[in-house]
Amino acid sequence: MSEASQRWQRALLALKLLALEPRLGGVCLRARTGPVRDRWMDGLARLSVPQRKVPINVTHEQLDGGLDLAATLSSGREVRSRGVLAEPCLLIVPMAERLEAGIAARLSQALDTGHRMVALDEGAAEDERVTRTVTDRLAFHLDLDGIACGDALVGFGTLPEAAEVSSTEADIVAITSLAESLGVASARAALFCLWAAQAHAALHRRREVTPEDIEMAAILTLAPRATRLPEPADNAPEPPAPDEEQEQERRDPEDQGDAIPQEILLEAVRAALPADILTQIAQRRARRGAAGAGKGAKRTGNRRGRPLAPKAAPYDGRTRLDIVATLRAAAPWQALRRQTGAEKAIEIRGSDFRMKRFEEKSDTLLVFVMDASGSAALARLAEAKGAIEILLSEAYARRDHVSLVSFRGTQAEVLLPPTRSLVQTKRRLGALPGGGGTPLAAGLHAATEIALQGRAKGMTPTLILLTDGRANVALDGEADRTRAGQDALRQARVILSHGLEALVIDTGKRPERSLRTLAETMDATYLPLPRANAERVSDAVSTLVA
């Protein structure tokens, strides 16, 4: 059986398990519109629950219901419309990767009240993914891309009646151990795995969970969430000596009988991991590291941007009045106000005012902090300059602001304040000399000030540090390797306290442990790139900040 056929059968199996166990929440389905996806969607009818399509531009009022303005005005009393979430149903969300954060949170909350969801991920690029707010609540993450019509011939089949299936403590231990081996920290994911194993047992008319059920459940629920490859069996702890093993069997014969062979389960899940799992993990880390970086942070305004729900507020002349929303707020009270002597056809009071709100993204500021010291200059300065030139061109194309800080000798220098001028940036970069000590703390201090100034102007700053990490000059300019390291860590904590996004690229020939510690201190992404040329450095940075 081909790999595509296996994926198709697992996608159908996920659908069957969801039909048997509503607590699994739903499916995040990454696939383009086509016959394969349509064939899979046809199986949703077997879930025997009403389906409601949720458009990408849905509002909170459409989800939860709101005032029916026409009915209220005609009847003279408040009439409220029913929202999409009024009754439990299967929510079909096309283009789920474009969901607004507030809507995504509300839909995720609805999954706790009996709703199920199929989030259709139709993103064209790798960084266009459904938000984790939604995917964390969905047990299955499926990808139908690459499956041809000929591979999707197997149908949905029939389902048995839902039955109660028992599981043991050993089952739970096996599932949590698998989750730990795959780097899955979410307790909800382990619960999904347990429920999926019970549903898989019910599907095969068993009343107890077996290792085969756990294996298939882990492949469907834990493998797509893996953040690391499990350790190979060769690196596993050695088994106990024969005498100890016999003694342990003598002491706990029942426990030995219930134990699930962990190695077999782990090997099965490892075999089910996609071939490009390492690339996927890197991209997942990149998206997590780029949250709020690369793309400007969102902020609320009253003039431009994406419209948000109107907000009740007094009219102060600076905000924009939402006339329709104000009329909606005033409509239920008209009958009562007429009884109190109101003479106008429609009486609007201050408490009825609703103000328009918009959401827009701020500009991005990339602050490059470049090590131009002797140790870096001799080995990697040319590659770092080339990489920065490429990155600057990309930043210019995205209309990002860029700034350049270099440090060498005893101090740091701001070569370029925040600008969009590509020519000016390249000229300053080309004239950058190399050599001298490594005042890493001074470079971080100067970059922090630039970033905070940019934030004060409404920009979203990201620090990109390129260095080999061998700090040997303290913040006061004195050559002292110990104090230099302490000062750098202190500046890293300052960056962390300000909540600045950062990326640390280790340009040394070997990964520097102190530089990794520095990145962890400032909660930055650490990226060792030994023997990398300019193109590879720029590719890595582009992936992380795109």
Coordinates of C-alpha atoms in Angstrom, one line a residue:
M1 CA 0.0 0.0 0.0
S2 CA 1.4 3.4 -1.0
E3 CA 2.1 6.1 1.6
A4 CA -0.8 8.2 0.1
S5 CA -3.2 5.4 0.5
Q6 CA -2.2 4.9 4.1
R7 CA -2.8 8.6 4.8
W8 CA -6.2 8.4 3.2
Q9 CA -7.2 5.4 5.2
R10 CA -6.1 7.2 8.4
A11 CA -8.1 10.2 7.4
L12 CA -11.2 8.1 7.1
L13 CA -10.4 6.4 10.4
A14 CA -10.2 9.7 12.1
L15 CA -13.6 10.5 10.8
K16 CA -15.0 7.3 12.1
L17 CA -13.4 7.8 15.6
L18 CA -14.9 11.3 15.7
A19 CA -18.3 9.9 14.9
L20 CA -18.0 7.4 17.8
E21 CA -16.4 9.9 20.3
P22 CA -17.7 13.5 20.3
R23 CA -15.1 14.5 22.9
L24 CA -12.4 14.3 20.3
G25 CA -13.5 17.8 19.2
G26 CA -12.9 17.6 15.5
V27 CA -10.4 17.7 12.7
C28 CA -8.0 20.3 11.3
L29 CA -7.9 19.4 7.6
R30 CA -5.1 20.8 5.4
A31 CA -6.1 20.3 1.8
R32 CA -7.0 22.3 -1.2
T33 CA -10.4 22.3 -2.8
G34 CA -10.8 19.2 -5.0
P35 CA -12.3 15.8 -5.4
V36 CA -10.2 14.2 -2.7
R37 CA -11.3 16.7 -0.1
D38 CA -14.9 16.6 -1.3
R39 CA -14.9 12.8 -0.9
W40 CA -13.6 13.1 2.6
M41 CA -16.2 15.8 3.4
D42 CA -19.0 13.5 2.2
G43 CA -18.2 11.3 5.2
L44 CA -19.2 14.0 7.6
A45 CA -22.8 13.1 6.9
R46 CA -22.2 9.9 9.0
L47 CA -21.7 12.0 12.1
S48 CA -25.5 12.4 12.4
V49 CA -25.3 16.0 13.7
P50 CA -26.5 19.1 12.0
Q51 CA -23.8 21.0 10.0
R52 CA -23.4 24.7 10.1
K53 CA -20.9 26.5 7.8
V54 CA -19.0 29.4 9.4
P55 CA -17.8 32.0 7.0
I56 CA -14.5 33.6 7.5
N57 CA -16.0 37.0 8.1
V58 CA -18.5 35.8 10.7
T59 CA -19.1 38.2 13.6
H60 CA -19.6 37.6 17.3
E61 CA -23.3 38.6 16.9
Q62 CA -23.8 36.0 14.1
L63 CA -22.2 33.3 16.3
D64 CA -24.0 34.1 19.6
G65 CA -27.1 35.8 18.3
G66 CA -28.1 39.4 18.8
L67 CA -30.8 42.0 18.4
D68 CA -33.1 41.5 15.4
L69 CA -33.5 45.2 14.6
A70 CA -36.4 44.9 12.1
A71 CA -38.4 42.6 14.3
T72 CA -37.8 44.8 17.3
L73 CA -38.9 48.0 15.6
S74 CA -42.0 46.4 14.2
S75 CA -43.1 44.7 17.4
G76 CA -42.0 47.4 19.8
R77 CA -40.3 44.8 22.0
E78 CA -36.9 43.3 22.1
V79 CA -36.5 40.4 19.6
R80 CA -33.2 38.5 19.5
S81 CA -32.0 36.4 16.7
R82 CA -30.5 32.9 17.2
G83 CA -26.8 32.6 16.5
V84 CA -24.8 29.8 14.8
L85 CA -23.8 28.4 18.3
A86 CA -27.3 28.3 19.7
E87 CA -27.4 24.5 19.4
P88 CA -24.7 21.9 19.3
C89 CA -23.7 21.1 15.7
L90 CA -20.7 20.4 13.4
L91 CA -19.0 23.6 12.5
I92 CA -17.5 23.7 9.1
V93 CA -14.9 26.5 8.9
P94 CA -13.4 27.2 5.4
M95 CA -10.2 29.2 5.3
A96 CA -9.7 28.6 9.0
E97 CA -6.1 29.9 8.8
R98 CA -7.5 33.4 8.3
L99 CA -9.8 33.4 11.4
E100 CA -9.6 36.5 13.5
A101 CA -8.2 35.8 17.0
G102 CA -11.3 36.7 18.8
I103 CA -13.5 34.6 16.6
A104 CA -11.1 31.7 16.9
A105 CA -11.2 31.9 20.6
R106 CA -15.0 31.9 20.7
L107 CA -15.2 28.9 18.3
S108 CA -12.7 27.0 20.5
Q109 CA -14.8 27.8 23.6
A110 CA -17.8 26.4 21.8
L111 CA -16.1 23.0 21.5
D112 CA -16.4 22.6 25.2
T113 CA -20.2 22.9 25.0
G114 CA -20.9 20.0 22.7
H115 CA -19.9 21.4 19.3
R116 CA -17.6 19.7 16.9
M117 CA -15.5 21.4 14.2
V118 CA -13.8 20.7 10.9
A119 CA -11.3 23.5 10.3
L120 CA -10.3 23.6 6.7
D121 CA -6.8 24.8 6.4
E122 CA -6.4 26.2 2.8
G123 CA -3.2 28.1 3.3
A124 CA -0.9 28.3 0.3
A125 CA 2.3 29.0 2.2
E126 CA 3.9 27.0 5.1
D127 CA 3.4 29.9 7.5
E128 CA -0.3 30.1 6.8
R129 CA -1.7 27.7 9.4
V130 CA -4.7 27.5 11.6
T131 CA -4.0 29.2 15.0
R132 CA -3.1 27.0 17.9
T133 CA -6.1 28.3 19.8
V134 CA -8.2 26.1 17.5
T135 CA -5.8 23.2 16.7
D136 CA -5.2 22.5 20.4
R137 CA -8.9 21.7 20.7
L138 CA -9.1 19.4 17.7
A139 CA -7.8 15.8 18.2
F140 CA -6.9 15.1 14.5
H141 CA -4.6 17.1 12.3
L142 CA -4.8 15.7 8.8
D143 CA -3.1 16.6 5.5
L144 CA -4.6 15.4 2.2
D145 CA -2.2 17.2 0.0
G146 CA -0.5 14.8 -2.4
I147 CA -3.3 12.2 -2.3
A148 CA -4.5 11.5 -5.8
C149 CA -8.1 10.4 -6.6
G150 CA -6.8 6.9 -7.3
D151 CA -5.5 6.7 -3.7
A152 CA -8.8 7.8 -2.2
L153 CA -11.0 4.9 -3.3
V154 CA -11.8 3.3 0.0
G155 CA -15.2 4.5 1.3
F156 CA -16.4 5.3 4.8
G157 CA -18.1 2.0 5.4
T158 CA -20.5 1.3 8.3
L159 CA -20.1 2.2 11.9
P160 CA -20.9 0.0 15.0
E161 CA -23.0 1.3 17.8
A162 CA -21.0 3.4 20.3
A163 CA -20.1 1.2 23.4
E164 CA -18.4 1.8 26.7
V165 CA -14.7 0.8 26.6
S166 CA -12.6 0.5 29.7
S167 CA -8.9 1.4 30.0
T168 CA -6.3 0.7 32.6
E169 CA -3.7 2.7 34.4
A170 CA -1.1 1.0 32.3
D171 CA -2.8 2.4 29.2
I172 CA -2.6 5.9 30.6
V173 CA 1.1 5.4 31.5
A174 CA 1.9 4.2 28.0
I175 CA 0.1 7.2 26.4
T176 CA 1.8 9.8 28.6
S177 CA 5.2 8.1 28.1
L178 CA 4.6 8.3 24.3
A179 CA 3.7 11.9 24.5
E180 CA 6.8 12.7 26.5
S181 CA 9.0 10.8 24.0
L182 CA 7.6 12.9 21.2
G183 CA 7.9 16.2 23.0
V184 CA 4.1 16.7 23.3
A185 CA 3.5 18.8 26.4
S186 CA -0.2 19.3 26.1
A187 CA -2.3 17.2 28.6
R188 CA -5.2 17.6 26.2
A189 CA -3.3 15.8 23.5
A190 CA -2.8 12.8 25.8
L191 CA -6.5 12.8 26.6
F192 CA -7.3 12.9 22.9
C193 CA -5.1 9.9 22.5
L194 CA -6.8 8.0 25.3
W195 CA -10.3 8.8 23.9
A196 CA -9.2 7.9 20.4
A197 CA -7.9 4.5 21.6
Q198 CA -11.2 3.8 23.3
A199 CA -13.1 4.8 20.2
H200 CA -10.8 2.6 18.1
A201 CA -11.5 -0.3 20.4
A202 CA -15.2 0.3 20.1
L203 CA -14.9 0.5 16.3
H204 CA -13.5 -3.1 16.4
R205 CA -16.2 -4.1 19.0
R206 CA -13.8 -4.6 21.8
R207 CA -14.6 -3.6 25.4
E208 CA -11.0 -3.1 26.5
V209 CA -8.2 -1.0 25.1
T210 CA -5.4 -3.0 23.5
P211 CA -1.8 -1.9 22.5
E212 CA -3.0 -1.9 18.9
D213 CA -5.6 0.7 19.8
I214 CA -3.1 2.9 21.6
E215 CA -0.7 2.6 18.6
M216 CA -3.2 3.8 16.1
A217 CA -4.5 6.5 18.4
A218 CA -1.0 7.8 19.0
I219 CA -0.3 7.9 15.2
L220 CA -3.4 9.9 14.7
T221 CA -3.2 12.3 17.7
L222 CA 0.3 12.5 19.0
A223 CA 2.5 12.1 15.9
P224 CA 1.2 15.3 14.2
R225 CA 2.0 17.2 17.4
A226 CA 5.5 15.9 17.7
T227 CA 8.1 18.5 18.5
R228 CA 11.1 16.1 18.5
L229 CA 12.1 12.8 17.2
P230 CA 12.0 10.0 19.8
E231 CA 15.3 8.6 20.9
P232 CA 16.3 5.5 19.0
A233 CA 16.3 2.2 20.8
D234 CA 20.1 2.2 20.9
N235 CA 20.1 5.2 23.1
A236 CA 17.5 3.8 25.5
P237 CA 18.6 2.9 29.1
E238 CA 20.1 -0.6 29.4
P239 CA 17.7 -3.2 30.7
P240 CA 18.4 -4.4 34.3
A241 CA 20.7 -7.3 35.0
P242 CA 19.2 -10.8 34.7
D243 CA 19.2 -11.2 38.5
E244 CA 17.5 -7.9 39.1
E245 CA 15.0 -8.6 36.3
Q246 CA 14.1 -11.9 37.8
E247 CA 13.7 -10.3 41.3
Q248 CA 11.5 -7.6 39.8
E249 CA 9.3 -10.2 38.1
R250 CA 9.1 -12.1 41.4
R251 CA 8.0 -8.9 43.3
D252 CA 5.5 -7.6 40.7
P253 CA 4.2 -10.3 38.6
E254 CA 0.8 -8.6 37.9
D255 CA 2.5 -5.3 36.9
Q256 CA 4.7 -7.1 34.5
G257 CA 1.7 -8.8 32.9
D258 CA -0.2 -5.4 32.4
A259 CA 2.8 -3.5 31.1
I260 CA 2.5 -2.4 27.5
P261 CA 5.7 -2.8 25.4
Q262 CA 6.7 0.8 25.1
E263 CA 9.5 0.2 22.6
I264 CA 7.0 -1.4 20.2
L265 CA 4.5 1.5 20.5
L266 CA 7.3 4.0 20.1
E267 CA 8.7 2.3 17.0
A268 CA 5.2 2.2 15.4
V269 CA 4.7 5.9 16.0
R270 CA 8.2 6.7 14.7
A271 CA 7.5 4.8 11.5
A272 CA 4.3 6.8 11.0
L273 CA 6.0 10.1 11.3
P274 CA 6.3 11.9 8.0
A275 CA 9.6 11.8 6.2
D276 CA 10.0 15.6 6.5
I277 CA 9.2 15.7 10.2
L278 CA 12.5 17.5 11.0
T279 CA 11.5 20.2 8.5
Q280 CA 8.1 20.5 9.9
I281 CA 9.4 20.7 13.5
A282 CA 11.8 23.5 12.4
Q283 CA 8.9 25.4 10.7
R284 CA 6.7 25.0 13.8
R285 CA 9.4 26.4 16.0
A286 CA 9.9 29.2 13.5
R287 CA 6.2 30.1 13.5
R288 CA 6.3 30.0 17.3
G289 CA 9.4 32.1 17.4
A290 CA 7.9 34.5 14.9
A291 CA 4.7 35.1 16.9
G292 CA 4.6 38.8 17.1
A293 CA 7.9 39.1 15.2
G294 CA 8.3 39.7 11.5
K295 CA 4.7 40.6 11.4
G296 CA 3.7 43.8 13.1
A297 CA 1.7 43.5 16.3
K298 CA -2.0 44.2 16.2
R299 CA -3.4 47.4 17.8
T300 CA -6.8 48.9 18.0
G301 CA -7.7 52.2 16.5
N302 CA -10.7 54.2 15.4
R303 CA -9.7 55.3 12.0
R304 CA -8.5 52.5 9.7
G305 CA -7.8 48.8 9.6
R306 CA -10.0 45.7 10.0
P307 CA -13.4 46.5 11.6
L308 CA -14.0 45.1 15.1
A309 CA -17.2 44.9 17.0
P310 CA -18.5 48.3 18.1
K311 CA -17.9 49.4 21.7
A312 CA -20.3 51.2 24.0
A313 CA -18.5 54.5 24.9
P314 CA -19.4 58.2 25.4
Y315 CA -19.1 60.3 22.3
D316 CA -16.0 62.5 22.7
G317 CA -15.6 63.9 19.1
R318 CA -12.4 61.9 18.5
T319 CA -14.0 58.5 17.9
R320 CA -16.3 57.6 15.1
L321 CA -20.0 56.9 15.9
D322 CA -21.4 53.6 14.5
I323 CA -24.9 54.7 13.6
V324 CA -26.3 51.3 12.8
A325 CA -25.0 49.8 16.1
T326 CA -26.3 52.8 18.0
L327 CA -29.8 52.4 16.5
R328 CA -29.6 48.7 17.4
A329 CA -28.8 49.5 21.0
A330 CA -31.6 52.1 21.2
A331 CA -34.3 50.1 19.5
P332 CA -35.4 47.9 22.4
W333 CA -36.0 50.9 24.6
Q334 CA -38.2 53.0 22.3
A335 CA -41.6 51.7 23.6
L336 CA -40.6 52.3 27.2
R337 CA -39.2 55.8 26.4
R338 CA -42.5 56.8 24.7
Q339 CA -44.3 55.9 27.9
T340 CA -42.1 58.2 29.8
G341 CA -43.0 61.2 27.6
A342 CA -40.6 61.0 24.7
E343 CA -41.9 63.0 21.8
K344 CA -39.4 62.0 19.1
A345 CA -39.9 59.2 16.7
I346 CA -36.7 57.6 17.9
E347 CA -35.0 58.8 21.1
I348 CA -31.3 58.2 21.3
R349 CA -29.6 58.6 24.7
G350 CA -26.0 58.6 25.7
S351 CA -26.0 55.0 26.8
D352 CA -27.0 53.9 23.3
F353 CA -23.8 55.3 21.6
R354 CA -21.6 52.7 20.0
M355 CA -18.2 53.6 18.6
K356 CA -16.4 52.1 15.6
R357 CA -13.2 50.2 16.3
F358 CA -10.6 49.0 13.9
E359 CA -7.6 46.7 14.1
E360 CA -4.4 47.3 12.2
K361 CA -0.9 46.0 12.3
S362 CA 2.0 48.1 13.3
D363 CA 5.1 48.4 11.2
T364 CA 8.0 46.0 11.8
L365 CA 11.4 47.0 12.9
L366 CA 14.3 44.6 12.4
V367 CA 17.3 45.6 14.5
F368 CA 20.4 43.7 13.2
V369 CA 23.1 43.5 16.0
M370 CA 26.3 42.5 14.2
D371 CA 29.5 41.2 15.8
A372 CA 32.4 42.9 14.0
S373 CA 35.1 41.9 16.5
G374 CA 38.3 40.2 15.5
S375 CA 37.2 36.6 16.3
A376 CA 34.1 37.1 14.1
A377 CA 35.7 39.2 11.5
L378 CA 38.3 36.7 10.7
A379 CA 36.0 33.8 10.3
R380 CA 32.5 34.9 9.4
L381 CA 32.2 38.7 9.0
A382 CA 32.1 38.5 5.2
E383 CA 29.3 35.9 5.3
A384 CA 27.4 37.9 7.9
K385 CA 27.6 41.0 5.8
G386 CA 26.3 39.1 2.7
A387 CA 23.5 37.6 4.7
I388 CA 22.5 41.0 6.1
E389 CA 22.5 42.5 2.6
I390 CA 20.1 39.8 1.4
L391 CA 17.9 40.2 4.5
L392 CA 17.9 43.9 4.1
S393 CA 16.6 43.5 0.5
E394 CA 13.9 41.2 1.7
A395 CA 13.0 43.6 4.5
Y396 CA 12.8 46.5 2.0
A397 CA 10.5 44.5 -0.2
R398 CA 8.2 43.9 2.8
R399 CA 8.4 47.6 3.6
D400 CA 9.9 46.8 7.0
H401 CA 12.1 49.3 8.9
V402 CA 15.6 48.1 9.5
S403 CA 18.4 49.3 11.8
L404 CA 22.0 48.2 12.1
V405 CA 24.1 48.1 15.3
S406 CA 27.7 46.8 15.3
F407 CA 30.0 46.2 18.2
R408 CA 33.7 45.7 18.2
G409 CA 36.7 47.0 20.2
T410 CA 35.3 48.5 23.4
Q411 CA 31.9 49.8 22.4
A412 CA 28.9 49.5 20.2
E413 CA 27.9 51.8 17.4
V414 CA 24.5 52.5 15.8
L415 CA 25.5 52.5 12.1
L416 CA 22.0 53.0 10.9
P417 CA 18.9 54.3 12.8
P418 CA 15.6 52.8 11.8
T419 CA 15.1 53.4 8.1
R420 CA 13.6 52.0 4.9
S421 CA 16.5 53.3 2.8
L422 CA 18.2 50.3 1.2
V423 CA 21.0 52.2 -0.5
Q424 CA 22.0 54.0 2.7
T425 CA 22.0 50.7 4.6
K426 CA 24.2 48.9 2.1
R427 CA 26.6 51.8 2.0
R428 CA 27.0 51.8 5.8
L429 CA 27.3 48.0 5.9
G430 CA 30.0 48.0 3.2
A431 CA 32.1 50.5 5.1
L432 CA 31.9 48.4 8.3
P433 CA 35.5 47.5 9.5
G434 CA 36.3 44.4 11.6
G435 CA 38.7 43.6 14.4
G436 CA 39.1 44.2 18.1
G437 CA 37.4 42.9 21.2
T438 CA 33.8 41.6 21.6
P439 CA 31.7 44.0 23.7
L440 CA 28.6 41.9 23.4
A441 CA 26.8 43.6 26.3
A442 CA 27.3 47.0 24.7
G443 CA 25.8 45.8 21.5
L444 CA 22.8 44.4 23.2
H445 CA 22.4 47.6 25.2
A446 CA 22.5 49.8 22.1
A447 CA 20.1 47.5 20.2
T448 CA 17.7 47.5 23.2
E449 CA 17.5 51.3 23.1
I450 CA 16.9 51.3 19.4
A451 CA 14.1 48.7 19.8
L452 CA 12.4 50.6 22.6
Q453 CA 12.5 53.8 20.7
G454 CA 10.9 52.0 17.7
R455 CA 8.2 50.6 20.0
A456 CA 7.5 54.0 21.4
K457 CA 6.8 55.1 17.8
G458 CA 4.3 52.3 17.3
M459 CA 6.6 49.8 15.6
T460 CA 7.1 46.1 16.5
P461 CA 10.8 45.5 17.0
T462 CA 12.7 42.3 16.6
L463 CA 16.4 41.9 17.5
I464 CA 18.6 39.7 15.3
L465 CA 21.9 39.0 16.9
L466 CA 24.8 37.6 14.7
T467 CA 27.8 36.7 16.8
D468 CA 30.1 33.9 17.8
G469 CA 29.3 34.6 21.4
R470 CA 32.9 35.0 22.7
A471 CA 32.3 38.1 24.8
N472 CA 35.5 39.5 26.3
V473 CA 34.8 43.2 26.9
A474 CA 32.6 44.3 29.8
L475 CA 29.9 47.0 29.4
D476 CA 32.3 49.7 30.8
G477 CA 34.9 48.9 28.1
E478 CA 37.3 47.0 30.4
A479 CA 38.7 43.7 29.0
D480 CA 37.4 41.1 31.4
R481 CA 35.9 37.9 30.0
T482 CA 34.1 37.0 33.2
R483 CA 32.4 40.4 33.6
A484 CA 31.7 40.6 29.9
G485 CA 29.7 37.4 30.1
Q486 CA 27.8 38.6 33.2
D487 CA 27.0 41.9 31.6
A488 CA 25.7 40.2 28.5
L489 CA 23.4 38.0 30.6
R490 CA 22.2 41.1 32.5
Q491 CA 21.4 42.8 29.2
A492 CA 19.6 39.7 28.1
R493 CA 17.4 39.8 31.2
V494 CA 16.6 43.5 30.3
I495 CA 15.5 42.4 26.9
L496 CA 13.3 39.7 28.4
S497 CA 11.8 42.2 30.9
H498 CA 10.8 44.4 28.0
G499 CA 9.2 41.5 26.1
L500 CA 11.3 42.1 23.0
E501 CA 11.3 39.4 20.3
A502 CA 14.9 38.2 19.5
L503 CA 16.7 35.8 17.3
V504 CA 20.3 34.7 18.1
I505 CA 22.4 33.3 15.3
D506 CA 25.6 31.6 16.4
T507 CA 28.1 32.2 13.6
G508 CA 31.0 30.4 15.2
K509 CA 32.6 27.3 13.8
R510 CA 31.1 25.3 16.7
P511 CA 27.9 26.0 18.7
E512 CA 28.8 28.1 21.7
R513 CA 27.2 27.0 25.0
S514 CA 27.3 30.5 26.5
L515 CA 25.5 31.9 23.5
R516 CA 22.7 29.3 23.9
T517 CA 22.4 30.3 27.5
L518 CA 22.2 33.9 26.5
A519 CA 19.4 33.1 24.0
E520 CA 17.5 31.2 26.7
T521 CA 17.9 34.0 29.1
M522 CA 16.2 36.5 26.7
D523 CA 13.7 33.8 25.6
A524 CA 15.0 34.1 22.0
T525 CA 15.3 31.5 19.3
Y526 CA 18.8 30.1 19.1
L527 CA 20.1 29.1 15.7
P528 CA 23.6 27.7 15.3
L529 CA 24.8 27.9 11.7
P530 CA 28.4 26.7 11.5
R531 CA 30.0 26.7 8.0
A532 CA 27.0 28.5 6.6
N533 CA 27.3 30.9 3.7
A534 CA 25.4 34.1 3.4
E535 CA 22.5 32.5 1.5
R536 CA 21.9 29.9 4.2
V537 CA 22.0 32.4 7.0
S538 CA 19.5 34.7 5.2
D539 CA 17.2 31.7 4.4
A540 CA 17.2 30.7 8.1
V541 CA 16.4 34.2 9.3
S542 CA 13.8 34.7 6.6
T543 CA 12.0 31.5 7.8
L544 CA 12.0 32.7 11.4
V545 CA 10.8 36.2 10.8
A546 CA 8.6 35.8 7.8

